[in-house]
PDB file of C-alpha atoms in Angstrom:
ATOM      1  CA  MET A  93      18.060 -42.054  -3.013  1.00  0.00           C
ATOM      2  CA  LYS A  94      16.033 -38.827  -3.065  1.00  0.00           C
ATOM      3  CA  TYR A  95      16.061 -36.886  -6.291  1.00  0.00           C
ATOM      4  CA  ALA A  96      13.909 -34.386  -8.114  1.00  0.00           C
ATOM      5  CA  VAL A  97      13.503 -33.257 -11.689  1.00  0.00           C
ATOM      6  CA  ILE A  98      13.250 -29.463 -11.654  1.00  0.00           C
ATOM      7  CA  LYS A  99      12.702 -26.713 -14.177  1.00  0.00           C
ATOM      8  CA  LEU A 100      15.273 -23.968 -13.734  1.00  0.00           C
ATOM      9  CA  ASP A 101      16.014 -21.228 -16.252  1.00  0.00           C
ATOM     10  CA  GLY A 102      13.921 -22.980 -18.908  1.00  0.00           C
ATOM     11  CA  LYS A 103      15.909 -26.213 -18.588  1.00  0.00           C
ATOM     12  CA  GLN A 104      15.027 -29.504 -16.917  1.00  0.00           C
ATOM     13  CA  LEU A 105      17.612 -30.853 -14.479  1.00  0.00           C
ATOM     14  CA  LYS A 106      17.791 -33.987 -12.321  1.00  0.00           C
ATOM     15  CA  VAL A 107      19.142 -32.889  -8.924  1.00  0.00           C
ATOM     16  CA  LEU A 108      20.164 -34.601  -5.681  1.00  0.00           C
ATOM     17  CA  GLU A 109      20.529 -33.152  -2.174  1.00  0.00           C
ATOM     18  CA  GLY A 110      23.944 -31.495  -1.732  1.00  0.00           C
ATOM     19  CA  GLN A 111      24.564 -31.221  -5.486  1.00  0.00           C
ATOM     20  CA  LYS A 112      26.291 -28.110  -6.856  1.00  0.00           C
ATOM     21  CA  LEU A 113      25.217 -26.595 -10.177  1.00  0.00           C
ATOM     22  CA  LYS A 114      26.221 -23.732 -12.431  1.00  0.00           C
ATOM     23  CA  VAL A 115      23.342 -22.065 -14.242  1.00  0.00           C
ATOM     24  CA  ASN A 116      22.968 -18.889 -16.278  1.00  0.00           C
ATOM     25  CA  ARG A 117      23.103 -15.810 -14.083  1.00  0.00           C
ATOM     26  CA  GLN A 118      19.731 -14.965 -12.561  1.00  0.00           C
ATOM     27  CA  PRO A 119      18.705 -12.292 -10.057  1.00  0.00           C
ATOM     28  CA  LYS A 120      16.325 -14.714  -8.316  1.00  0.00           C
ATOM     29  CA  ILE A 121      16.412 -18.509  -8.362  1.00  0.00           C
ATOM     30  CA  GLU A 122      12.911 -19.862  -9.036  1.00  0.00           C
ATOM     31  CA  VAL A 123      12.596 -23.647  -9.007  1.00  0.00           C
ATOM     32  CA  GLU A 124       9.556 -25.588 -10.217  1.00  0.00           C
ATOM     33  CA  VAL A 125       9.429 -29.314  -9.418  1.00  0.00           C
ATOM     34  CA  LEU A 126       8.316 -31.591 -12.258  1.00  0.00           C
ATOM     35  CA  ALA A 127       8.954 -34.991 -10.611  1.00  0.00           C
ATOM     36  CA  TYR A 128      10.118 -36.342  -7.246  1.00  0.00           C
ATOM     37  CA  SER A 129      11.350 -39.725  -6.014  1.00  0.00           C
ATOM     38  CA  ASN A 130      12.096 -40.747  -2.430  1.00  0.00           C
ATOM     39  CA  GLY A 131      13.757 -44.018  -3.449  1.00  0.00           C
ATOM     40  CA  THR A 132      10.647 -46.194  -3.550  1.00  0.00           C
ATOM     41  CA  ASP A 133       7.881 -44.039  -5.007  1.00  0.00           C
ATOM     42  CA  LEU A 134       7.908 -41.725  -8.005  1.00  0.00           C
ATOM     43  CA  TYR A 135       5.603 -38.681  -8.075  1.00  0.00           C
ATOM     44  CA  VAL A 136       5.038 -36.881 -11.370  1.00  0.00           C
ATOM     45  CA  GLY A 137       3.398 -33.459 -11.552  1.00  0.00           C
ATOM     46  CA  ASP A 138       0.739 -32.272 -13.927  1.00  0.00           C
ATOM     47  CA  PRO A 139       2.676 -30.062 -14.887  1.00  0.00           C
ATOM     48  CA  TYR A 140       4.239 -29.246 -11.468  1.00  0.00           C
ATOM     49  CA  LEU A 141       4.238 -30.737  -7.977  1.00  0.00           C
ATOM     50  CA  THR A 142       3.074 -28.123  -5.478  1.00  0.00           C
ATOM     51  CA  ASP A 143       3.710 -30.172  -2.329  1.00  0.00           C
ATOM     52  CA  VAL A 144       7.435 -30.748  -3.044  1.00  0.00           C
ATOM     53  CA  LYS A 145       9.887 -27.974  -2.165  1.00  0.00           C
ATOM     54  CA  VAL A 146      13.509 -27.739  -3.307  1.00  0.00           C
ATOM     55  CA  LYS A 147      15.594 -25.349  -1.190  1.00  0.00           C
ATOM     56  CA  THR A 148      18.624 -23.820  -2.878  1.00  0.00           C
ATOM     57  CA  SER A 149      21.373 -21.454  -1.798  1.00  0.00           C
ATOM     58  CA  VAL A 150      23.544 -19.222  -3.981  1.00  0.00           C
ATOM     59  CA  LEU A 151      27.269 -19.922  -3.631  1.00  0.00           C
ATOM     60  CA  GLY A 152      28.467 -17.082  -5.855  1.00  0.00           C
ATOM     61  CA  GLU A 153      28.623 -15.572  -9.298  1.00  0.00           C
ATOM     62  CA  GLU A 154      31.341 -16.298 -11.825  1.00  0.00           C
ATOM     63  CA  THR A 155      32.040 -16.442 -15.534  1.00  0.00           C
ATOM     64  CA  GLY A 156      32.259 -19.545 -17.691  1.00  0.00           C
ATOM     65  CA  LYS A 157      34.955 -20.641 -20.119  1.00  0.00           C
ATOM     66  CA  LYS A 158      35.816 -18.284 -22.940  1.00  0.00           C
ATOM     67  CA  VAL A 159      34.256 -19.110 -26.290  1.00  0.00           C
ATOM     68  CA  THR A 160      36.092 -17.705 -29.315  1.00  0.00           C
ATOM     69  CA  ILE A 161      34.351 -16.823 -32.546  1.00  0.00           C
ATOM     70  CA  GLN A 162      36.363 -16.355 -35.721  1.00  0.00           C
ATOM     71  CA  ARG A 163      34.981 -15.041 -38.983  1.00  0.00           C
ATOM     72  CA  PHE A 164      36.775 -14.448 -42.228  1.00  0.00           C
ATOM     73  CA  LYS A 165      36.115 -13.838 -45.880  1.00  0.00           C
ATOM     74  CA  SER A 166      38.444 -15.413 -48.347  1.00  0.00           C
ATOM     75  CA  LYS A 167      40.505 -13.338 -50.769  1.00  0.00           C
ATOM     76  CA  SER A 168      39.587 -10.033 -49.070  1.00  0.00           C
ATOM     77  CA  ARG A 169      41.815 -10.116 -45.956  1.00  0.00           C
ATOM     78  CA  TYR A 170      38.786  -9.788 -43.651  1.00  0.00           C
ATOM     79  CA  ARG A 171      39.321 -11.562 -40.327  1.00  0.00           C
ATOM     80  CA  VAL A 172      37.471 -10.992 -37.010  1.00  0.00           C
ATOM     81  CA  LYS A 173      38.191 -12.789 -33.750  1.00  0.00           C
ATOM     82  CA  LYS A 174      35.774 -12.281 -30.866  1.00  0.00           C
ATOM     83  CA  GLY A 175      35.372 -13.912 -27.470  1.00  0.00           C
ATOM     84  CA  HIS A 176      32.592 -14.307 -24.934  1.00  0.00           C
ATOM     85  CA  LYS A 177      32.408 -15.461 -21.297  1.00  0.00           C
ATOM     86  CA  GLN A 178      28.936 -16.461 -20.108  1.00  0.00           C
ATOM     87  CA  PRO A 179      27.995 -15.074 -16.659  1.00  0.00           C
ATOM     88  CA  LEU A 180      27.013 -17.954 -14.347  1.00  0.00           C
ATOM     89  CA  THR A 181      25.513 -18.409 -10.880  1.00  0.00           C
ATOM     90  CA  ALA A 182      26.788 -21.268  -8.715  1.00  0.00           C
ATOM     91  CA  ILE A 183      24.026 -22.817  -6.587  1.00  0.00           C
ATOM     92  CA  ARG A 184      23.740 -25.739  -4.178  1.00  0.00           C
ATOM     93  CA  ILE A 185      20.657 -27.916  -3.634  1.00  0.00           C
ATOM     94  CA  ASP A 186      20.188 -27.903   0.152  1.00  0.00           C
ATOM     95  CA  GLU A 187      16.985 -29.888   0.655  1.00  0.00           C
ATOM     96  CA  ILE A 188      14.347 -31.771  -1.259  1.00  0.00           C
ATOM     97  CA  ASN A 189      11.220 -32.166   0.884  1.00  0.00           C
ATOM     98  CA  LYS A 190       7.729 -33.398   0.267  1.00  0.00           C
ATOM     99  CA  THR A 191       5.289 -31.808   2.694  1.00  0.00           C
ATOM    100  CA  GLY A 192       3.723 -34.321   5.033  1.00  0.00           C
ATOM    101  CA  GLU A 193       6.427 -36.939   4.424  1.00  0.00           C
ATOM    102  CA  ASP A 194       8.643 -36.265   7.462  1.00  0.00           C
ATOM    103  CA  ARG A 195       5.849 -35.499   9.882  1.00  0.00           C
ATOM    104  CA  THR A 196       4.854 -38.012  12.526  1.00  0.00           C
ATOM    105  CA  ILE A 197       1.238 -38.698  13.342  1.00  0.00           C
ATOM    106  CA  GLN A 198       0.227 -37.200  16.670  1.00  0.00           C
ATOM    107  CA  GLU A 199      -2.641 -38.446  18.746  1.00  0.00           C
ATOM    108  CA  THR A 200      -5.420 -35.930  19.041  1.00  0.00           C
ATOM    109  CA  LYS A 201      -7.368 -35.566  22.240  1.00  0.00           C
ATOM    110  CA  PRO A 202     -11.129 -35.132  22.089  1.00  0.00           C
ATOM    111  CA  VAL A 203     -12.139 -31.509  22.437  1.00  0.00           C
ATOM    112  CA  LYS A 204     -14.789 -30.565  24.959  1.00  0.00           C
ATOM    113  CA  ILE A 205     -17.429 -28.272  23.572  1.00  0.00           C
ATOM    114  CA  GLU A 206     -18.773 -25.829  26.115  1.00  0.00           C
ATOM    115  CA  THR A 207     -22.215 -24.349  25.654  1.00  0.00           C
ATOM    116  CA  ARG A 208     -22.799 -20.753  26.563  1.00  0.00           C
ATOM    117  CA  LYS A 209     -25.436 -19.799  29.065  1.00  0.00           C
ATOM    118  CA  LYS A 210     -28.118 -17.392  28.002  1.00  0.00           C
ATOM    119  CA  ILE A 211     -27.662 -13.884  29.371  1.00  0.00           C
ATOM    120  CA  LYS A 212     -30.548 -11.601  30.062  1.00  0.00           C
ATOM    121  CA  SER A 213     -30.582  -8.412  28.021  1.00  0.00           C
ATOM    122  CA  ASP A 214     -30.803  -6.262  31.211  1.00  0.00           C
ATOM    123  CA  GLU A 215     -27.420  -7.524  32.421  1.00  0.00           C
ATOM    124  CA  VAL A 216     -25.773  -6.772  29.079  1.00  0.00           C
ATOM    125  CA  THR A 217     -27.063  -3.198  28.961  1.00  0.00           C
ATOM    126  CA  ALA A 218     -26.043  -2.647  32.580  1.00  0.00           C
ATOM    127  CA  LYS A 219     -22.502  -3.792  31.828  1.00  0.00           C
ATOM    128  CA  LYS A 220     -22.280  -1.570  28.749  1.00  0.00           C
ATOM    129  CA  THR A 221     -23.462   1.516  30.586  1.00  0.00           C
ATOM    130  CA  SER A 222     -21.111   0.893  33.473  1.00  0.00           C
ATOM    131  CA  LYS A 223     -18.102   0.772  31.119  1.00  0.00           C
ATOM    132  CA  VAL A 224     -19.168   3.990  29.421  1.00  0.00           C
ATOM    133  CA  GLN A 225     -19.699   5.711  32.760  1.00  0.00           C
ATOM    134  CA  GLU A 226     -16.244   4.635  33.959  1.00  0.00           C
ATOM    135  CA  GLU A 227     -14.630   6.083  30.824  1.00  0.00           C
ATOM    136  CA  ILE A 228     -16.468   9.378  31.302  1.00  0.00           C
ATOM    137  CA  LYS A 229     -15.368   9.551  34.945  1.00  0.00           C
ATOM    138  CA  THR A 230     -11.713   8.964  34.082  1.00  0.00           C
ATOM    139  CA  LYS A 231     -11.789  11.613  31.341  1.00  0.00           C
ATOM    140  CA  THR A 232     -13.401  14.205  33.615  1.00  0.00           C
ATOM    141  CA  SER A 233     -10.975  13.450  36.434  1.00  0.00           C
ATOM    142  CA  LYS A 234      -8.036  13.968  34.061  1.00  0.00           C
ATOM    143  CA  VAL A 235      -9.470  17.289  32.911  1.00  0.00           C
ATOM    144  CA  THR A 236     -10.033  18.518  36.476  1.00  0.00           C
ATOM    145  CA  ASP A 237      -6.476  17.529  37.449  1.00  0.00           C
ATOM    146  CA  GLN A 238      -5.104  19.520  34.539  1.00  0.00           C
ATOM    147  CA  GLU A 239      -7.235  22.542  35.451  1.00  0.00           C
ATOM    148  CA  LYS A 240      -6.026  22.394  39.046  1.00  0.00           C
ATOM    149  CA  ASN A 241      -2.407  22.311  37.913  1.00  0.00           C
ATOM    150  CA  THR A 242      -2.902  25.347  35.650  1.00  0.00           C
ATOM    151  CA  ASN A 243      -4.644  27.252  38.455  1.00  0.00           C
ATOM    152  CA  LYS A 244      -1.757  26.528  40.838  1.00  0.00           C
ATOM    153  CA  SER A 245       0.771  27.829  38.343  1.00  0.00           C
ATOM    154  CA  LYS A 246      -1.252  31.058  37.886  1.00  0.00           C
ATOM    155  CA  ILE A 247      -1.427  31.532  41.635  1.00  0.00           C
ATOM    156  CA  SER A 248       2.308  31.017  42.047  1.00  0.00           C
ATOM    157  CA  VAL A 249       2.993  33.588  39.320  1.00  0.00           C
ATOM    158  CA  LYS A 250       0.771  36.136  41.048  1.00  0.00           C
ATOM    159  CA  LYS A 251       2.545  35.599  44.353  1.00  0.00           C
ATOM    160  CA  ASN A 252       5.926  36.131  42.705  1.00  0.00           C
ATOM    161  CA  ASN A 253       4.721  39.376  41.125  1.00  0.00           C
ATOM    162  CA  LYS A 254       3.616  40.774  44.507  1.00  0.00           C
ATOM    163  CA  LEU A 255       6.999  40.151  46.070  1.00  0.00           C
TER     164      LEU A 255
END
């Protein structure tokens, strides 16, 4: 039987998978695991276990039972009756997992290490210059294409004006 001892909202709780709890209302549920048991082994943290994760889900928010408070002073007719309902969050413990516990061992294949061949410095500089020259050629060709298009539009405007 898997169970964990967690710290939630300043309280220590023993929880099981699938268990439903009602705790004080919180905007975010933060669970810290103090101890974990998988049925045979017991792991205790110092102070927390970092490799054990407890996944929770929020079921809803509700209010608890009404608590009535009565105060009175004798012989002075002073009586006060007040009530309070504590806001609660209902949560469910979905999973309790220890990392590395459910994983199966896979066989690893030996990795071949390839050595790089030495390259002469002349070849490297030639490749670098060729890339730069190609970029310059493409930029100049784009500019000349744009200039040609603007010249054509000017010519067409002049022809229309003569007509």
